[in-house]
CSV table of C-alpha atoms and ligand atoms in Angstrom, one decimal:
chain,number,residue,atom,x,y,z
A,20,MET,CA,246.9,56.6,124.8
A,21,LYS,CA,244.9,55.9,121.6
A,22,VAL,CA,241.5,57.6,121.3
A,23,THR,CA,238.9,56.9,118.7
A,24,VAL,CA,236.2,59.5,117.9
A,25,VAL,CA,233.3,58.1,115.9
A,26,GLY,CA,231.5,60.8,113.9
A,27,ALA,CA,233.7,63.4,112.3
A,28,GLY,CA,231.0,66.0,112.3
A,29,ALA,CA,230.8,69.2,114.3
A,30,VAL,CA,231.2,67.7,117.8
A,31,GLY,CA,233.5,64.8,116.8
A,32,ALA,CA,236.0,67.1,115.0
A,33,SER,CA,235.9,69.7,117.8
A,34,CYS,CA,236.6,66.9,120.3
A,35,ALA,CA,239.5,65.6,118.3
A,36,GLU,CA,240.9,69.1,117.9
A,37,TYR,CA,240.8,69.8,121.7
A,38,ILE,CA,242.3,66.4,122.5
A,39,ALA,CA,245.2,67.1,120.1
A,40,ILE,CA,245.8,70.7,121.3
A,41,LYS,CA,246.0,69.4,124.9
A,42,ASN,CA,248.8,67.1,123.6
A,43,PHE,CA,248.2,64.2,126.1
A,44,ALA,CA,247.2,61.5,123.6
A,45,ALA,CA,249.6,59.7,121.1
A,46,GLU,CA,246.9,59.0,118.6
A,47,VAL,CA,243.4,60.0,117.7
A,48,VAL,CA,241.4,58.1,115.0
A,49,LEU,CA,238.4,59.9,113.6
A,50,LEU,CA,235.9,57.6,111.9
A,51,ASP,CA,232.8,58.5,109.9
A,52,ILE,CA,230.4,56.7,107.6
A,53,LYS,CA,230.6,59.5,105.0
A,54,GLU,CA,233.2,58.6,102.4
A,55,GLY,CA,236.4,60.6,102.8
A,56,TYR,CA,235.0,62.9,105.5
A,57,ALA,CA,237.0,61.7,108.5
A,58,GLU,CA,240.2,61.5,106.4
A,59,GLY,CA,239.6,65.1,105.3
A,60,LYS,CA,239.0,66.4,108.8
A,61,ALA,CA,242.0,64.5,110.1
A,62,MET,CA,244.3,65.9,107.4
A,63,ASP,CA,243.0,69.5,108.0
A,64,LEU,CA,243.6,69.0,111.8
A,65,MET,CA,247.1,67.6,111.2
A,66,GLN,CA,247.9,70.6,109.2
A,67,THR,CA,247.3,72.7,112.3
A,68,ALA,CA,249.8,70.6,114.3
A,69,SER,CA,252.9,72.8,113.5
A,70,LEU,CA,250.8,75.9,114.1
A,71,ASN,CA,249.3,74.8,117.4
A,72,GLY,CA,252.3,72.9,118.6
A,73,PHE,CA,251.0,69.4,119.2
A,74,ASP,CA,252.4,65.9,118.4
A,75,THR,CA,249.2,63.9,118.6
A,76,LYS,CA,248.8,61.9,115.4
A,77,ILE,CA,245.3,62.3,113.9
A,78,THR,CA,244.1,59.8,111.2
A,79,GLY,CA,240.8,59.4,109.5
A,80,SER,CA,238.8,56.4,108.5
A,81,THR,CA,235.7,55.8,106.4
A,82,ASN,CA,234.0,53.1,108.5
A,83,ASP,CA,237.1,50.8,108.8
A,84,TYR,CA,237.0,49.8,112.4
A,85,ALA,CA,240.3,47.8,112.1
A,86,LYS,CA,241.9,51.3,112.2
A,87,THR,CA,240.4,51.8,115.7
A,88,ALA,CA,241.9,48.6,117.1
A,89,ASN,CA,243.1,48.7,120.7
A,90,SER,CA,241.8,52.1,121.5
A,91,ASP,CA,241.9,53.0,125.2
A,92,VAL,CA,239.0,55.4,124.9
A,93,CYS,CA,236.3,55.6,122.2
A,94,VAL,CA,233.9,58.6,121.9
A,95,ILE,CA,230.6,58.1,120.1
A,96,THR,CA,229.3,61.3,118.5
A,97,SER,CA,227.8,59.7,115.5
A,98,GLY,CA,224.1,60.5,114.8
A,99,ILE,CA,221.9,63.3,113.9
A,100,PRO,CA,221.9,66.6,115.9
A,101,ARG,CA,218.7,68.5,116.7
A,102,LYS,CA,217.4,71.4,114.6
A,103,PRO,CA,215.7,74.5,116.1
A,104,GLY,CA,212.5,73.5,118.0
A,105,MET,CA,213.4,69.9,118.4
A,106,THR,CA,214.0,68.1,121.7
A,107,ARG,CA,216.9,65.8,122.2
A,108,GLU,CA,214.4,63.0,122.8
A,109,GLU,CA,213.1,63.3,119.2
A,110,LEU,CA,216.4,62.0,117.9
A,111,ILE,CA,216.0,58.6,119.5
A,112,GLY,CA,214.8,56.5,116.6
A,113,ILE,CA,217.7,57.2,114.2
A,114,ASN,CA,220.4,57.5,116.9
A,115,ALA,CA,219.6,54.3,118.8
A,116,GLY,CA,220.3,52.2,115.7
A,117,ILE,CA,223.6,54.1,115.0
A,118,VAL,CA,224.8,53.9,118.6
A,119,LYS,CA,224.1,50.2,118.9
A,120,THR,CA,225.9,49.3,115.7
A,121,VAL,CA,228.8,51.7,116.4
A,122,SER,CA,229.4,50.4,119.9
A,123,ALA,CA,229.4,46.8,118.8
A,124,ASN,CA,232.0,47.5,116.1
A,125,LEU,CA,234.2,49.4,118.5
A,126,ILE,CA,234.2,46.7,121.1
A,127,GLU,CA,234.9,44.0,118.5
A,128,HIS,CA,238.2,45.8,117.8
A,129,SER,CA,238.9,47.2,121.3
A,130,PRO,CA,237.4,44.9,123.9
A,131,GLU,CA,239.1,46.7,126.8
A,132,THR,CA,238.0,50.2,125.8
A,133,ILE,CA,236.2,52.8,127.8
A,134,ILE,CA,233.3,54.3,125.9
A,135,ILE,CA,232.1,58.0,126.2
A,136,VAL,CA,228.6,58.5,124.8
A,137,VAL,CA,227.8,61.9,123.4
A,138,SER,CA,225.0,61.2,120.8
A,139,ASN,CA,221.5,62.3,122.0
A,140,PRO,CA,219.3,61.6,123.8
A,141,MET,CA,222.5,61.0,125.7
A,142,ASP,CA,221.3,59.4,128.9
A,143,THR,CA,219.2,56.9,127.0
A,144,MET,CA,222.0,56.2,124.5
A,145,THR,CA,224.4,55.5,127.5
A,146,TYR,CA,221.8,53.1,128.9
A,147,LEU,CA,221.5,51.4,125.5
A,148,VAL,CA,225.3,50.8,125.4
A,149,HIS,CA,224.9,49.2,128.9
A,150,LYS,CA,222.1,47.0,127.8
A,151,THR,CA,223.7,45.9,124.5
A,152,THR,CA,227.4,45.6,125.0
A,153,GLY,CA,228.2,43.8,128.3
A,154,LEU,CA,231.0,46.3,129.0
A,155,ALA,CA,231.6,46.9,132.7
A,156,LYS,CA,229.6,49.8,134.1
A,157,ASN,CA,232.7,51.9,135.0
A,158,LYS,CA,233.7,51.8,131.3
A,159,ILE,CA,230.5,53.4,130.0
A,160,ILE,CA,230.3,57.1,130.5
A,161,GLY,CA,227.8,59.6,129.2
A,162,MET,CA,228.8,63.2,128.5
A,163,GLY,CA,226.2,65.8,129.4
A,164,GLY,CA,226.8,67.2,132.9
A,165,ALA,CA,230.3,68.5,132.1
A,166,LEU,CA,228.8,70.6,129.3
A,167,ASP,CA,225.8,71.7,131.2
A,168,SER,CA,228.0,72.7,134.2
A,169,ALA,CA,230.2,74.8,131.9
A,170,ARG,CA,227.1,76.5,130.6
A,171,PHE,CA,225.9,77.0,134.2
A,172,LYS,CA,229.3,78.6,135.1
A,173,TYR,CA,229.1,80.9,132.1
A,174,ARG,CA,225.6,82.1,133.1
A,175,LEU,CA,226.7,82.5,136.8
A,176,ALA,CA,229.8,84.5,135.8
A,177,GLU,CA,227.5,86.7,133.6
A,178,ALA,CA,225.0,87.3,136.5
A,179,LEU,CA,227.8,87.9,139.0
A,180,ASP,CA,229.9,90.1,136.6
A,181,ALA,CA,232.8,87.9,137.7
A,182,PRO,CA,235.5,86.1,135.8
A,183,ILE,CA,234.6,82.5,135.0
A,184,SER,CA,237.7,81.2,136.8
A,185,ASP,CA,236.2,82.6,140.1
A,186,VAL,CA,233.0,80.6,139.7
A,187,ASP,CA,232.2,77.0,140.5
A,188,GLY,CA,229.0,75.1,140.1
A,189,MET,CA,227.6,71.8,138.9
A,190,VAL,CA,224.6,70.5,137.0
A,191,ILE,CA,223.4,66.9,137.7
A,192,GLY,CA,220.4,65.0,136.4
A,193,GLY,CA,219.2,64.2,132.9
A,194,HIS,CA,220.8,65.9,129.9
A,195,SER,CA,217.5,67.6,128.8
A,196,ASP,CA,215.9,71.0,129.2
A,197,LYS,CA,213.5,69.7,131.8
A,198,GLY,CA,215.8,67.1,133.4
A,199,MET,CA,218.9,69.3,134.3
A,200,VAL,CA,219.3,70.0,138.0
A,201,PRO,CA,221.7,73.0,138.3
A,202,LEU,CA,222.8,73.0,142.0
A,203,THR,CA,222.5,76.7,142.7
A,204,ARG,CA,222.6,76.1,146.4
A,205,LEU,CA,226.2,74.7,146.1
A,206,ALA,CA,227.5,77.2,143.5
A,207,THR,CA,230.2,79.5,144.7
A,208,ARG,CA,232.2,82.5,143.8
A,209,ASN,CA,235.7,82.0,145.2
A,210,SER,CA,234.3,79.6,147.9
A,211,VAL,CA,231.5,82.1,148.9
A,212,PRO,CA,227.9,80.9,148.1
A,213,VAL,CA,226.6,82.8,145.1
A,214,SER,CA,223.4,83.6,147.0
A,215,GLU,CA,225.6,86.2,148.9
A,216,PHE,CA,226.0,88.2,145.7
A,217,ILE,CA,222.7,87.9,143.7
A,218,SER,CA,219.0,87.6,144.5
A,219,GLU,CA,217.0,84.4,144.4
A,220,ASP,CA,215.1,85.7,141.3
A,221,ARG,CA,218.4,86.2,139.5
A,222,LEU,CA,219.6,82.8,140.5
A,223,THR,CA,216.3,81.3,139.2
A,224,GLN,CA,217.0,83.1,135.9
A,225,VAL,CA,220.5,81.6,135.8
A,226,MET,CA,219.0,78.2,136.3
A,227,GLU,CA,216.4,78.6,133.6
A,228,ASP,CA,219.0,80.0,131.1
A,229,THR,CA,221.3,77.0,131.9
A,230,LYS,CA,218.6,74.5,131.2
A,231,VAL,CA,217.8,75.9,127.8
A,232,GLY,CA,221.5,76.5,127.0
A,233,GLY,CA,221.6,74.0,124.2
A,234,ALA,CA,218.3,75.1,122.7
A,235,THR,CA,219.4,78.8,122.8
A,236,LEU,CA,222.4,77.8,120.7
A,237,THR,CA,220.4,75.6,118.4
A,238,GLY,CA,218.2,78.6,117.7
A,239,LEU,CA,221.2,80.8,116.9
A,240,LEU,CA,223.2,78.3,114.9
A,241,GLY,CA,220.4,76.3,113.2
A,242,THR,CA,222.0,73.1,114.6
A,243,SER,CA,223.5,72.1,117.9
A,244,ALA,CA,226.7,73.5,119.4
A,245,TRP,CA,230.1,72.0,119.0
A,246,TYR,CA,232.9,74.0,120.7
A,247,ALA,CA,231.8,73.5,124.3
A,248,PRO,CA,230.7,69.9,123.8
A,249,GLY,CA,234.1,69.1,122.2
A,250,ALA,CA,235.9,70.7,125.0
A,251,ALA,CA,233.8,68.9,127.6
A,252,VAL,CA,234.6,65.5,126.1
A,253,SER,CA,238.3,66.3,125.8
A,254,GLY,CA,238.4,67.2,129.5
A,255,MET,CA,236.9,63.9,130.4
A,256,VAL,CA,239.3,62.0,128.1
A,257,GLN,CA,242.2,63.8,129.6
A,258,ALA,CA,241.1,62.9,133.1
A,259,ILE,CA,241.1,59.2,132.1
A,260,ALA,CA,244.3,59.4,130.1
A,261,CYS,CA,246.2,61.2,132.8
A,262,ASP,CA,244.4,59.3,135.7
A,263,THR,CA,243.7,62.7,137.4
A,264,LYS,CA,240.8,61.5,139.5
A,265,LYS,CA,239.0,64.8,138.8
A,266,ILE,CA,235.2,65.0,139.5
A,267,PHE,CA,232.8,65.5,136.6
A,268,PRO,CA,229.1,65.1,136.5
A,269,CYS,CA,228.6,62.2,134.1
A,270,SER,CA,225.8,59.9,133.1
A,271,THR,CA,226.4,56.5,134.7
A,272,LEU,CA,224.4,53.4,135.6
A,273,LEU,CA,222.9,53.9,139.0
A,274,GLU,CA,222.2,50.9,141.2
A,275,GLY,CA,220.7,52.4,144.3
A,276,GLU,CA,222.9,55.6,144.5
A,277,TYR,CA,220.7,58.7,145.0
A,278,GLY,CA,217.8,56.2,145.6
A,279,LEU,CA,217.7,55.5,141.8
A,280,ASN,CA,218.0,52.2,139.9
A,281,ASP,CA,218.3,50.9,136.4
A,282,LEU,CA,219.0,54.1,134.5
A,283,CYS,CA,221.9,56.2,133.4
A,284,ILE,CA,221.7,59.8,134.6
A,285,GLY,CA,224.1,62.6,135.5
A,286,VAL,CA,225.7,62.5,138.9
A,287,PRO,CA,229.2,63.5,140.1
A,288,VAL,CA,231.8,60.8,139.5
A,289,VAL,CA,235.6,60.5,139.9
A,290,LEU,CA,237.3,59.9,136.5
A,291,GLY,CA,240.6,58.1,136.2
A,292,LYS,CA,242.4,55.3,134.3
A,293,ASN,CA,239.5,52.9,135.0
A,294,GLY,CA,236.9,55.3,133.6
A,295,ILE,CA,234.4,55.9,136.5
A,296,GLU,CA,236.5,55.2,139.6
A,297,SER,CA,233.6,56.0,142.0
A,298,ILE,CA,230.3,57.7,142.2
A,299,VAL,CA,230.2,60.6,144.6
A,300,GLU,CA,227.0,60.9,146.7
A,301,ILE,CA,226.4,64.4,147.9
A,302,ASN,CA,223.7,65.4,150.4
A,303,LEU,CA,220.9,67.0,148.4
A,304,SER,CA,218.2,69.2,149.8
A,305,ASP,CA,214.6,67.9,149.6
A,306,ALA,CA,213.9,70.2,146.7
A,307,GLU,CA,217.0,68.9,144.8
A,308,LYS,CA,216.1,65.3,145.5
A,309,ALA,CA,212.6,65.9,144.2
A,310,HIS,CA,214.0,67.6,141.1
A,311,LEU,CA,216.4,64.7,140.5
A,312,SER,CA,213.7,62.1,140.9
A,313,SER,CA,211.4,63.8,138.4
A,314,SER,CA,214.4,64.1,136.0
A,315,ALA,CA,214.9,60.3,136.4
A,316,GLU,CA,211.3,59.7,135.6
A,317,GLY,CA,211.8,61.7,132.3
A,318,VAL,CA,214.9,59.6,131.4
A,319,LYS,CA,213.1,56.4,132.2
A,320,ALA,CA,210.2,57.4,130.0
A,321,THR,CA,212.7,58.0,127.1
A,322,ASN,CA,214.4,54.6,127.9
A,323,GLY,CA,211.0,53.0,127.5
A,324,LEU,CA,211.1,54.0,123.8
A,325,LEU,CA,214.1,51.8,123.2
A,326,GLU,CA,213.5,48.5,121.4
A,327,LEU,CA,215.8,46.3,123.6
B,27,NAI,P1,227.0,66.2,112.9
B,27,NAI,O1,225.8,65.9,112.0
B,27,NAI,O2,227.8,67.4,112.6
B,27,NAI,O3,227.9,64.9,112.9
B,27,NAI,C1,227.5,63.6,113.1
B,27,NAI,C2,228.4,62.8,112.2
B,27,NAI,O4,228.0,61.4,112.5
B,27,NAI,C3,228.2,63.0,110.7
B,27,NAI,O5,229.5,63.3,110.1
B,27,NAI,C4,227.7,61.6,110.2
B,27,NAI,O6,228.2,61.3,108.9
B,27,NAI,C5,228.2,60.7,111.2
B,27,NAI,N1,227.5,59.4,111.3
B,27,NAI,C6,226.2,59.2,111.2
B,27,NAI,N2,226.0,57.8,111.2
B,27,NAI,C7,227.2,57.2,111.4
B,27,NAI,C8,227.6,55.9,111.6
B,27,NAI,N3,226.7,54.9,111.6
B,27,NAI,N4,228.9,55.6,111.7
B,27,NAI,C9,229.8,56.6,111.7
B,27,NAI,N5,229.5,57.9,111.6
B,27,NAI,C10,228.2,58.2,111.4
B,27,NAI,O7,226.3,66.2,114.4
B,27,NAI,P2,227.0,66.9,115.7
B,27,NAI,O8,226.6,68.3,115.8
B,27,NAI,O9,228.5,66.5,115.7
B,27,NAI,O10,226.3,66.1,116.8
B,27,NAI,C11,226.5,64.7,117.0
B,27,NAI,C12,225.6,64.1,118.1
B,27,NAI,O11,226.0,64.6,119.3
B,27,NAI,C13,224.1,64.5,117.9
B,27,NAI,O12,223.3,63.4,118.3
B,27,NAI,C14,223.9,65.6,118.9
B,27,NAI,O13,222.6,65.7,119.4
B,27,NAI,C15,224.9,65.1,120.0
B,27,NAI,N6,225.3,66.2,121.0
B,27,NAI,C16,225.4,65.8,122.3
B,27,NAI,C17,225.8,66.7,123.2
B,27,NAI,C18,225.9,66.3,124.7
B,27,NAI,O14,226.1,67.1,125.5
B,27,NAI,N7,225.8,65.0,125.0
B,27,NAI,C19,226.2,68.1,122.9
B,27,NAI,C20,226.2,68.3,121.4
B,27,NAI,C21,225.7,67.4,120.5
């Protein structure tokens, strides 16, 4: 398995590191437009190999896409991150141009690749890759829900005073503060609905804290987070590489599923060697359906800003 990660910044490097540490990929190519940056990050990471016990070969490249040839999976993290007070949607102007060029370059050298889009506004960037590359829809996957769900589980465990491994929960919908739909009704602690343990008010607070999870970190860090985003991407790449058929909420093109059409938004999907193996349609309550549909309206409004 050869993986390319475009953007050797905070998220790209963290993603490459987690992929290497999990030791399932033969090769990771880090590519960045900044001269020498990806080479430097790759060398630094390779010098952790004997310490962390992995055999994945990490190389760096300054914008030389020939080095990415025949990648099985390409991850796009190139672009600008938000600063405190910014929304993800405000990044669209710069990032759309970057994502369009980068995805065309990647496909030229790896026509069979699966692409995972991370750059924000992620649902709209995923849609842009659909509109501009002609790749099959199962091969274009947006990462947002895996991260948002990890943040949801973190907040649930905190509220329940429980170990995170005891907690399960999922966030669907758009990857934005207003668009996220944390499915509190379906969240469990060791198979028991979390509503058995905490009040509705506390659950509402968990939901609100989850939705602003990224903004909270941006406020603390001065830029957006990287460890959990990198780990979320690496989990998705691993599911594809090892054909695990694990379910992740991912942004994918909907064609009637959940009553939605012509947009990419987060829903549960099965990930395996073909990328998105299937979309899982769960029965949502009326309130959840309404929340998802207003989330979809928000994503469509951002898509409308694209110059296609
Ligand atoms: P960063 O600024 O640390 O890294 C971005 C890198 O992209 C830089 O090294 C830059 O040189 C490179 N780059 C810019 N244009 C390029 C081009 N045309 N070709 C190749 N490389 C190029 O930013 P960070 O924190 O890594 O975030 C990256 C993106 O990921 C941002 O758009 C951010 O909003 C998004 N993000 C998305 C998340 C999600 O859940 N989908 C979570 C966290 C961040």
